[in-house]
Amino acid sequence: QVNAMAWSPDGTTLATAGYDQTVRLWNPTNAQNTAILTGHTGQVNAMAWSPDGTTLATAGYDQTVRLWNPTNPRNTTTLTGHTSSVRAMAWSPDGATLATAGHGRTVRLWNPTSAQRTATLTRHTSSVHAVAWSPDGTTLATASIEGTVRLWDPTTRRNTATLTGHTSSVEAMAWSRDGTSLATADLDGTVRLWNPTNAQNTTTLTRQISSVRAIAWSPDGTTLATAQDDGTVQLWNPTNGQRTATLTGHTGWVSAVAWSRDGTTLATGSGDHTVRLWNPINERNTATLTGHTGWVGAVAWSPDGTTLATGSGDHTVRLWNPTTAQNTATLTGHTGSVRAIAWSPDGTTLATADYNGTVLLWSPTSAQDTTTPTPRLCIQLFRNGQSAAWTGEQEMLWMTPDAWEHLGWQVPGEDGAPLTLLPIEYYGPIPILDPA
């Protein structure tokens, strides 16, 4: 399973990580796995590129934070000190500080240049689920399952404010683009807006009958959208805390919400298998996109706003023209529910990830899976220990049993007929080995 993926700031590298304890770097142009970063001894939960793209930070169940040089892929530094798994991290906007947090209830600040821990922030009494820097880097916000959000001065390391009021775990938070407001959401369905200057809860957006699954600020910061378990989408005025609209139409929970770059359209994905487009001005459902046969858990606009990508429990990714509401392409190849979608900054590549741990890269113009390896290799294992390798062109190559280790697979032999042909994706030339 893929737990995290992130594009480098310049869009030339995609990093993925998951249960197999490795971090993989990919070239989206030729779909080559350029590096496999090993060193973690537990699943990797979080990753973040430094703002300048020169360092990749990763963390996970092994309680360590590792810094990598993506140019010469190696673990340049291992940061130790956490006493439990690390699940959240964020670089300060200037890249001078890395904040990490997790189940150990502490937040740690690191100097990535000296690899020194500069501070340990210890006020939380439960696991910390999220960390977020204000846009100007003067404030760090941390959220915990105890229901509190804490604001910190990264210079003095002081807890400048504790934001209380939530009655359940705070699962999401987002700064407005200008940094004048912080939105936080909990499992009870309450969203609170805070003034970080005076730590006042300026607005409480409540929806008692439904939990909030996602929140998103409009690009201009004038509207906050919340996705609800009851199938509605709520629009809020963050200045006065008034709910300006309730968008109804979905018949299942709303699990994803995304604003178009110009803020004129809101896209939502739901458990009812549909994607809906909304005009936030007149509150109209301008289009209902149907075709998915499973819940829609991911929606993402292309950078130029001309294409909407959606991922579903039906194992497909669909591309849509938001102007005509037409399904322009259906991308198949995943074998599990698609849980994450990310466009490269230039919009030329779409990355998608599923629950089975597969990440696929696509060319949105041709709607082709650019990660499909050529040739595709199939293996047949016989009871005498020999194995036959078949290329996509049906050419047979003989290989010794040790070839299984070379390919990263261990397949047990059994008495009787040979095992079924097993597809194995392999990049690069196929090694030809003499038979045993």
Coordinates of C-alpha atoms in Angstrom, one line a residue:
Q1 CA 0.0 0.0 0.0
V2 CA 1.2 3.5 -0.8
N3 CA 0.9 5.7 2.2
A4 CA 2.3 8.9 0.8
M5 CA 3.5 10.5 -2.5
A6 CA 4.8 13.9 -3.3
W7 CA 6.1 15.8 -6.4
S8 CA 9.4 17.7 -6.1
P9 CA 8.8 21.5 -6.4
D10 CA 10.1 21.5 -10.0
G11 CA 7.9 18.6 -11.0
T12 CA 10.9 16.5 -12.3
T13 CA 10.6 13.8 -9.6
L14 CA 7.8 11.9 -7.9
A15 CA 8.5 10.3 -4.5
T16 CA 6.3 7.5 -3.2
A17 CA 6.4 5.4 0.0
G18 CA 4.5 2.8 1.9
Y19 CA 4.2 -0.5 3.8
D20 CA 7.3 -2.0 2.2
Q21 CA 9.6 0.3 4.2
T22 CA 11.1 1.9 1.0
V23 CA 11.0 5.3 -0.6
R24 CA 11.0 5.3 -4.4
L25 CA 11.9 8.1 -6.8
W26 CA 10.4 8.2 -10.3
N27 CA 11.1 10.0 -13.5
P28 CA 7.7 11.0 -14.8
T29 CA 9.0 11.6 -18.3
N30 CA 10.1 8.0 -19.0
A31 CA 8.3 6.3 -16.0
Q32 CA 11.6 4.9 -14.8
N33 CA 12.1 4.1 -11.1
T34 CA 15.3 6.1 -10.7
A35 CA 16.1 5.1 -7.1
I36 CA 14.9 2.9 -4.3
L37 CA 15.8 4.5 -0.9
T38 CA 16.2 1.9 1.8
G39 CA 17.0 2.4 5.5
H40 CA 13.6 2.6 7.2
T41 CA 12.7 -0.5 9.3
G42 CA 9.0 0.2 9.4
Q43 CA 6.3 1.4 7.1
V44 CA 6.8 5.0 5.9
N45 CA 3.9 7.3 6.8
A46 CA 4.9 10.8 5.7
M47 CA 7.2 12.6 3.4
A48 CA 7.9 16.2 2.4
W49 CA 10.2 18.0 0.0
S50 CA 12.2 21.0 1.1
P51 CA 11.0 24.2 -0.6
D52 CA 14.0 24.3 -2.8
G53 CA 13.8 20.6 -3.7
T54 CA 17.3 19.7 -2.6
T55 CA 16.2 17.4 0.3
L56 CA 13.4 14.8 0.8
A57 CA 12.4 14.1 4.3
T58 CA 10.6 10.8 5.2
A59 CA 9.4 9.3 8.5
G60 CA 7.5 6.3 9.7
Y61 CA 6.9 3.5 12.2
D62 CA 10.6 3.1 13.0
Q63 CA 10.5 6.4 14.9
T64 CA 13.1 8.0 12.7
V65 CA 13.2 10.9 10.3
R66 CA 15.5 10.5 7.3
L67 CA 16.8 13.2 5.0
W68 CA 17.8 12.2 1.5
N69 CA 19.7 13.8 -1.3
P70 CA 17.6 13.2 -4.4
T71 CA 20.4 14.0 -6.8
N72 CA 22.7 11.4 -5.5
P73 CA 20.1 9.2 -3.8
R74 CA 21.4 8.4 -0.3
N75 CA 20.3 8.8 3.3
T76 CA 22.4 11.9 4.2
T77 CA 21.0 12.1 7.7
T78 CA 19.0 10.1 10.2
L79 CA 17.2 12.2 12.9
T80 CA 16.5 10.2 16.0
G81 CA 14.7 11.1 19.2
H82 CA 11.0 10.3 18.6
T83 CA 9.8 7.5 20.9
S84 CA 6.9 6.4 18.8
S85 CA 5.9 6.4 15.1
V86 CA 6.1 9.7 13.2
R87 CA 3.0 10.5 11.1
A88 CA 3.3 14.2 10.2
M89 CA 5.9 16.6 9.0
A90 CA 6.2 20.0 7.4
W91 CA 9.1 22.3 6.3
S92 CA 9.0 25.9 7.2
P93 CA 8.5 28.1 4.1
D94 CA 12.2 29.2 4.1
G95 CA 13.4 25.6 4.5
A96 CA 15.4 26.4 7.6
T97 CA 13.3 24.2 9.9
L98 CA 11.6 20.8 9.7
A99 CA 8.8 20.1 12.1
T100 CA 7.9 16.4 12.9
A101 CA 5.2 14.9 15.1
G102 CA 3.5 11.6 15.8
H103 CA 2.1 9.2 18.4
G104 CA 4.7 10.2 21.0
R105 CA 2.8 13.4 21.8
T106 CA 5.8 15.6 21.0
V107 CA 6.6 17.9 18.2
R108 CA 10.2 18.2 17.3
L109 CA 12.0 21.0 15.3
W110 CA 15.2 20.2 13.4
N111 CA 17.9 22.2 11.7
P112 CA 18.3 20.2 8.4
T113 CA 21.7 21.7 7.7
S114 CA 23.4 20.7 11.0
A115 CA 21.0 17.7 11.6
Q116 CA 20.5 19.0 15.1
R117 CA 17.2 19.0 17.0
T118 CA 16.6 22.6 18.0
A119 CA 13.5 22.1 20.1
T120 CA 11.1 19.5 21.5
L121 CA 7.6 20.9 22.0
T122 CA 5.9 18.9 24.7
R123 CA 2.5 20.5 25.6
H124 CA 0.2 18.0 23.8
T125 CA -1.2 15.1 25.9
S126 CA -2.2 12.8 23.0
S127 CA -0.9 11.9 19.5
V128 CA -0.3 14.8 17.1
H129 CA -2.0 14.3 13.8
A130 CA -1.1 17.4 11.8
V131 CA 1.5 20.2 11.7
A132 CA 1.2 23.3 9.5
W133 CA 3.3 26.4 9.1
S134 CA 1.7 29.8 8.5
P135 CA 2.5 31.1 5.0
D136 CA 5.0 33.6 6.4
G137 CA 6.6 31.0 8.7
T138 CA 6.2 32.9 11.9
T139 CA 3.7 30.4 13.4
L140 CA 3.5 26.7 13.6
A141 CA 0.1 25.1 14.3
T142 CA -0.1 21.5 15.6
A143 CA -3.3 19.5 16.1
S144 CA -4.0 16.5 18.4
I145 CA -6.5 13.8 19.0
E146 CA -7.1 15.4 22.4
G147 CA -9.0 18.1 20.6
T148 CA -6.6 21.0 21.0
V149 CA -4.7 23.0 18.5
R150 CA -1.5 24.7 19.6
L151 CA 0.3 27.7 18.1
W152 CA 4.1 28.0 18.5
D153 CA 6.6 30.7 17.9
P154 CA 9.4 28.8 16.1
T155 CA 12.0 31.4 17.1
T156 CA 11.4 31.3 20.9
R157 CA 10.0 27.8 20.9
R158 CA 7.1 29.1 23.1
N159 CA 3.6 27.8 23.0
T160 CA 2.0 31.1 22.3
A161 CA -1.6 29.9 22.4
T162 CA -3.7 26.9 23.0
L163 CA -6.9 26.8 20.9
T164 CA -9.6 24.9 22.8
G165 CA -13.2 24.2 22.0
H166 CA -13.2 21.1 19.9
T167 CA -14.7 18.1 21.7
S168 CA -13.1 15.4 19.5
S169 CA -10.0 14.7 17.6
V170 CA -8.9 17.5 15.3
E171 CA -8.4 15.8 11.9
A172 CA -7.7 18.6 9.5
M173 CA -6.5 22.2 9.5
A174 CA -5.7 24.7 6.8
W175 CA -4.3 28.3 6.8
S176 CA -5.9 30.9 4.6
R177 CA -3.6 32.0 1.8
D178 CA -2.8 35.4 3.5
G179 CA -2.2 33.7 6.9
T180 CA -4.9 35.8 8.7
S181 CA -7.1 32.8 9.5
L182 CA -6.7 29.1 10.5
A183 CA -9.5 26.6 9.9
T184 CA -9.6 23.4 12.0
A185 CA -12.1 20.5 11.8
D186 CA -12.9 17.7 14.1
L187 CA -14.7 14.3 14.0
D188 CA -17.9 15.8 15.5
G189 CA -18.4 17.8 12.3
T190 CA -17.4 21.2 13.8
V191 CA -15.2 23.6 11.9
R192 CA -13.6 26.5 13.8
L193 CA -11.9 29.6 12.4
W194 CA -9.2 31.2 14.5
N195 CA -7.4 34.6 14.4
P196 CA -3.8 33.6 15.0
T197 CA -2.9 37.0 16.2
N198 CA -5.1 37.0 19.3
A199 CA -5.9 33.3 19.3
Q200 CA -9.6 34.0 19.3
N201 CA -12.1 31.6 17.9
T202 CA -13.7 34.1 15.5
T203 CA -16.3 31.7 14.1
T204 CA -17.7 28.2 14.9
L205 CA -19.2 26.4 12.0
T206 CA -21.3 23.6 13.4
R207 CA -23.2 20.8 11.7
Q208 CA -24.1 18.6 14.6
I209 CA -25.6 15.7 12.6
S210 CA -22.7 15.1 10.3
S211 CA -18.9 14.7 10.5
V212 CA -16.6 16.8 8.3
R213 CA -14.5 14.7 5.9
A214 CA -12.7 17.5 4.1
I215 CA -12.2 21.2 4.1
A216 CA -11.0 23.5 1.3
W217 CA -10.4 27.3 1.0
S218 CA -11.4 29.0 -2.2
P219 CA -8.4 30.4 -4.0
D220 CA -9.2 34.0 -2.9
G221 CA -9.8 33.0 0.7
T222 CA -13.4 34.4 0.9
T223 CA -15.2 31.1 1.2
L224 CA -14.6 27.8 3.0
A225 CA -16.1 24.6 1.8
T226 CA -16.7 21.6 4.0
A227 CA -17.5 18.1 2.9
Q228 CA -20.0 16.3 5.1
D229 CA -21.0 12.8 6.0
D230 CA -24.7 13.6 5.4
G231 CA -24.1 14.2 1.7
T232 CA -24.1 18.0 1.8
V233 CA -21.4 20.5 1.0
Q234 CA -21.4 23.6 3.3
L235 CA -20.1 27.0 2.1
W236 CA -19.1 29.5 4.8
N237 CA -18.1 33.1 5.1
P238 CA -15.0 33.0 7.2
T239 CA -15.3 36.7 8.2
N240 CA -18.6 36.5 10.0
G241 CA -18.9 32.7 10.4
Q242 CA -22.2 32.5 8.5
R243 CA -23.1 29.5 6.4
T244 CA -23.8 31.1 3.1
A245 CA -25.0 27.9 1.3
T246 CA -25.8 24.3 1.7
L247 CA -25.3 22.4 -1.5
T248 CA -27.5 19.3 -1.7
G249 CA -27.7 16.6 -4.3
H250 CA -25.3 13.9 -3.3
T251 CA -27.1 10.8 -1.8
G252 CA -24.0 9.5 -0.1
W253 CA -21.2 10.9 2.1
V254 CA -19.0 13.6 0.5
S255 CA -15.4 12.5 0.7
A256 CA -13.5 14.9 -1.5
V257 CA -13.8 18.6 -2.4
A258 CA -11.6 20.8 -4.7
W259 CA -11.9 24.3 -6.0
S260 CA -10.9 25.1 -9.6
R261 CA -7.9 27.4 -9.8
D262 CA -10.0 30.5 -10.7
G263 CA -12.5 29.7 -7.9
T264 CA -15.5 29.6 -10.3
T265 CA -16.3 25.9 -9.8
L266 CA -16.3 23.5 -6.9
A267 CA -15.9 19.8 -7.6
T268 CA -17.1 17.2 -5.1
G269 CA -16.8 13.4 -5.0
S270 CA -19.1 11.1 -3.0
G271 CA -20.0 7.7 -1.8
D272 CA -23.0 7.8 -4.2
H273 CA -20.5 7.1 -7.1
T274 CA -20.9 10.6 -8.6
V275 CA -18.9 13.7 -9.0
R276 CA -20.8 17.0 -8.9
L277 CA -19.7 20.5 -10.2
W278 CA -21.1 23.5 -8.4
N279 CA -21.3 27.2 -9.1
P280 CA -20.5 28.7 -5.7
I281 CA -22.1 32.1 -6.7
N282 CA -25.6 30.9 -7.5
E283 CA -25.3 27.6 -5.5
R284 CA -26.4 25.6 -8.5
N285 CA -25.3 22.0 -9.3
T286 CA -24.1 22.8 -12.8
A287 CA -23.3 19.2 -13.7
T288 CA -23.4 15.6 -12.4
L289 CA -20.7 13.4 -13.7
T290 CA -21.7 9.8 -13.8
G291 CA -19.8 6.7 -14.8
H292 CA -17.9 5.5 -11.7
T293 CA -19.3 2.4 -10.2
G294 CA -17.7 2.9 -6.8
W295 CA -17.3 5.6 -4.2
V296 CA -15.3 8.7 -5.4
G297 CA -12.5 9.4 -3.0
A298 CA -10.2 11.7 -4.9
V299 CA -10.7 14.8 -7.1
A300 CA -8.0 17.0 -8.6
W301 CA -8.0 19.8 -11.1
S302 CA -5.3 20.1 -13.7
P303 CA -3.2 23.3 -13.1
D304 CA -4.8 25.0 -16.1
G305 CA -8.3 24.0 -15.0
T306 CA -9.2 22.3 -18.3
T307 CA -9.4 18.8 -16.9
L308 CA -10.8 17.3 -13.7
A309 CA -9.4 13.9 -12.6
T310 CA -11.3 11.6 -10.3
G311 CA -10.4 8.4 -8.6
S312 CA -12.8 5.7 -7.3
G313 CA -13.3 2.5 -5.5
D314 CA -14.1 0.9 -8.9
H315 CA -10.3 1.0 -9.5
T316 CA -10.5 3.5 -12.3
V317 CA -9.4 7.1 -12.9
R318 CA -11.6 9.3 -15.1
L319 CA -10.8 12.5 -16.9
W320 CA -13.5 15.0 -17.5
N321 CA -14.0 18.2 -19.5
P322 CA -15.6 20.5 -16.9
T323 CA -17.0 22.7 -19.6
T324 CA -19.0 20.0 -21.4
A325 CA -19.2 17.6 -18.5
Q326 CA -18.0 14.8 -20.8
N327 CA -15.9 11.9 -19.6
T328 CA -13.0 12.3 -22.0
A329 CA -11.0 9.2 -20.8
T330 CA -11.2 6.3 -18.4
L331 CA -7.9 5.1 -17.2
T332 CA -7.7 1.5 -16.2
G333 CA -4.8 -0.5 -14.7
H334 CA -5.3 -0.2 -11.0
T335 CA -6.2 -3.3 -9.0
G336 CA -7.4 -1.5 -5.9
S337 CA -9.4 1.6 -4.9
V338 CA -7.8 4.8 -6.1
R339 CA -7.1 6.8 -3.0
A340 CA -4.9 9.7 -4.2
I341 CA -4.4 11.8 -7.3
A342 CA -1.7 14.5 -8.0
W343 CA -0.9 16.5 -11.1
S344 CA 2.6 17.5 -11.9
P345 CA 3.1 21.3 -11.6
D346 CA 3.2 21.7 -15.4
G347 CA 0.1 19.5 -15.9
T348 CA 1.8 17.0 -18.3
T349 CA 1.7 14.0 -15.9
L350 CA -1.0 12.7 -13.6
A351 CA 0.1 10.4 -10.7
T352 CA -2.5 8.1 -9.1
A353 CA -2.2 5.6 -6.2
D354 CA -4.3 2.8 -5.0
Y355 CA -4.8 0.7 -1.8
N356 CA -2.7 -2.1 -3.2
G357 CA 0.4 0.1 -3.2
T358 CA 0.6 0.7 -7.0
V359 CA 1.4 4.2 -8.3
L360 CA 0.7 4.8 -12.0
L361 CA 1.8 7.8 -14.1
W362 CA -0.4 8.9 -17.0
S363 CA -0.1 11.3 -19.9
P364 CA -3.4 13.2 -19.8
T365 CA -3.2 14.2 -23.4
S366 CA -3.0 10.6 -24.7
A367 CA -4.6 9.1 -21.6
Q368 CA -1.9 6.4 -21.7
D369 CA -0.4 4.8 -18.6
T370 CA 3.2 5.8 -19.1
T371 CA 4.4 3.4 -16.4
T372 CA 3.5 0.2 -18.2
P373 CA 6.8 -1.6 -18.6
T374 CA 8.1 -2.9 -21.9
P375 CA 8.6 -5.7 -22.3
R376 CA 6.2 -7.4 -19.7
L377 CA 7.8 -10.4 -18.2
C378 CA 5.9 -13.6 -17.2
I379 CA 7.5 -16.5 -15.2
Q380 CA 6.6 -20.2 -15.2
L381 CA 8.1 -22.3 -12.5
F382 CA 8.4 -26.1 -12.9
R383 CA 8.6 -28.8 -10.3
N384 CA 12.3 -29.6 -11.2
G385 CA 13.3 -26.1 -10.0
Q386 CA 13.8 -24.6 -13.4
S387 CA 11.8 -21.6 -14.5
A388 CA 10.9 -20.2 -17.9
A389 CA 10.6 -16.5 -18.6
W390 CA 8.4 -15.3 -21.4
T391 CA 8.6 -11.8 -22.9
G392 CA 5.5 -9.9 -24.1
E393 CA 6.4 -11.1 -27.6
Q394 CA 6.1 -14.7 -26.4
E395 CA 9.9 -15.3 -26.6
M396 CA 11.1 -17.8 -24.0
L397 CA 14.2 -17.3 -21.9
W398 CA 15.6 -19.9 -19.6
M399 CA 16.5 -18.8 -16.1
T400 CA 17.9 -20.5 -13.0
P401 CA 15.9 -20.7 -9.8
D402 CA 18.1 -18.0 -8.4
A403 CA 16.5 -15.6 -10.9
W404 CA 13.5 -15.3 -8.5
E405 CA 15.7 -13.6 -6.0
H406 CA 17.1 -11.3 -8.7
L407 CA 13.6 -10.2 -9.7
G408 CA 12.6 -9.7 -6.0
W409 CA 10.1 -12.5 -5.9
Q410 CA 10.1 -15.8 -3.9
V411 CA 7.7 -18.3 -5.4
P412 CA 7.4 -21.8 -3.7
G413 CA 7.5 -24.8 -6.0
E414 CA 5.0 -27.6 -5.6
D415 CA 4.8 -31.2 -6.8
G416 CA 2.8 -31.7 -10.0
A417 CA 2.1 -29.2 -12.7
P418 CA 4.0 -26.0 -13.0
L419 CA 2.7 -22.9 -11.4
T420 CA 0.4 -20.5 -13.2
L421 CA 2.1 -17.8 -15.3
L422 CA 2.8 -14.9 -13.0
P423 CA 3.1 -11.3 -14.5
I424 CA 6.0 -9.4 -13.1
E425 CA 6.7 -5.8 -14.1
Y426 CA 10.4 -5.4 -14.7
Y427 CA 12.1 -2.2 -16.0
G428 CA 15.1 -2.4 -18.3
P429 CA 16.6 -5.2 -20.2
I430 CA 15.7 -8.8 -19.3
P431 CA 18.7 -10.7 -17.9
I432 CA 19.3 -13.8 -19.9
L433 CA 20.7 -16.7 -17.7
D434 CA 21.7 -20.2 -18.7
P435 CA 19.5 -23.0 -17.5
A436 CA 20.5 -25.0 -14.5

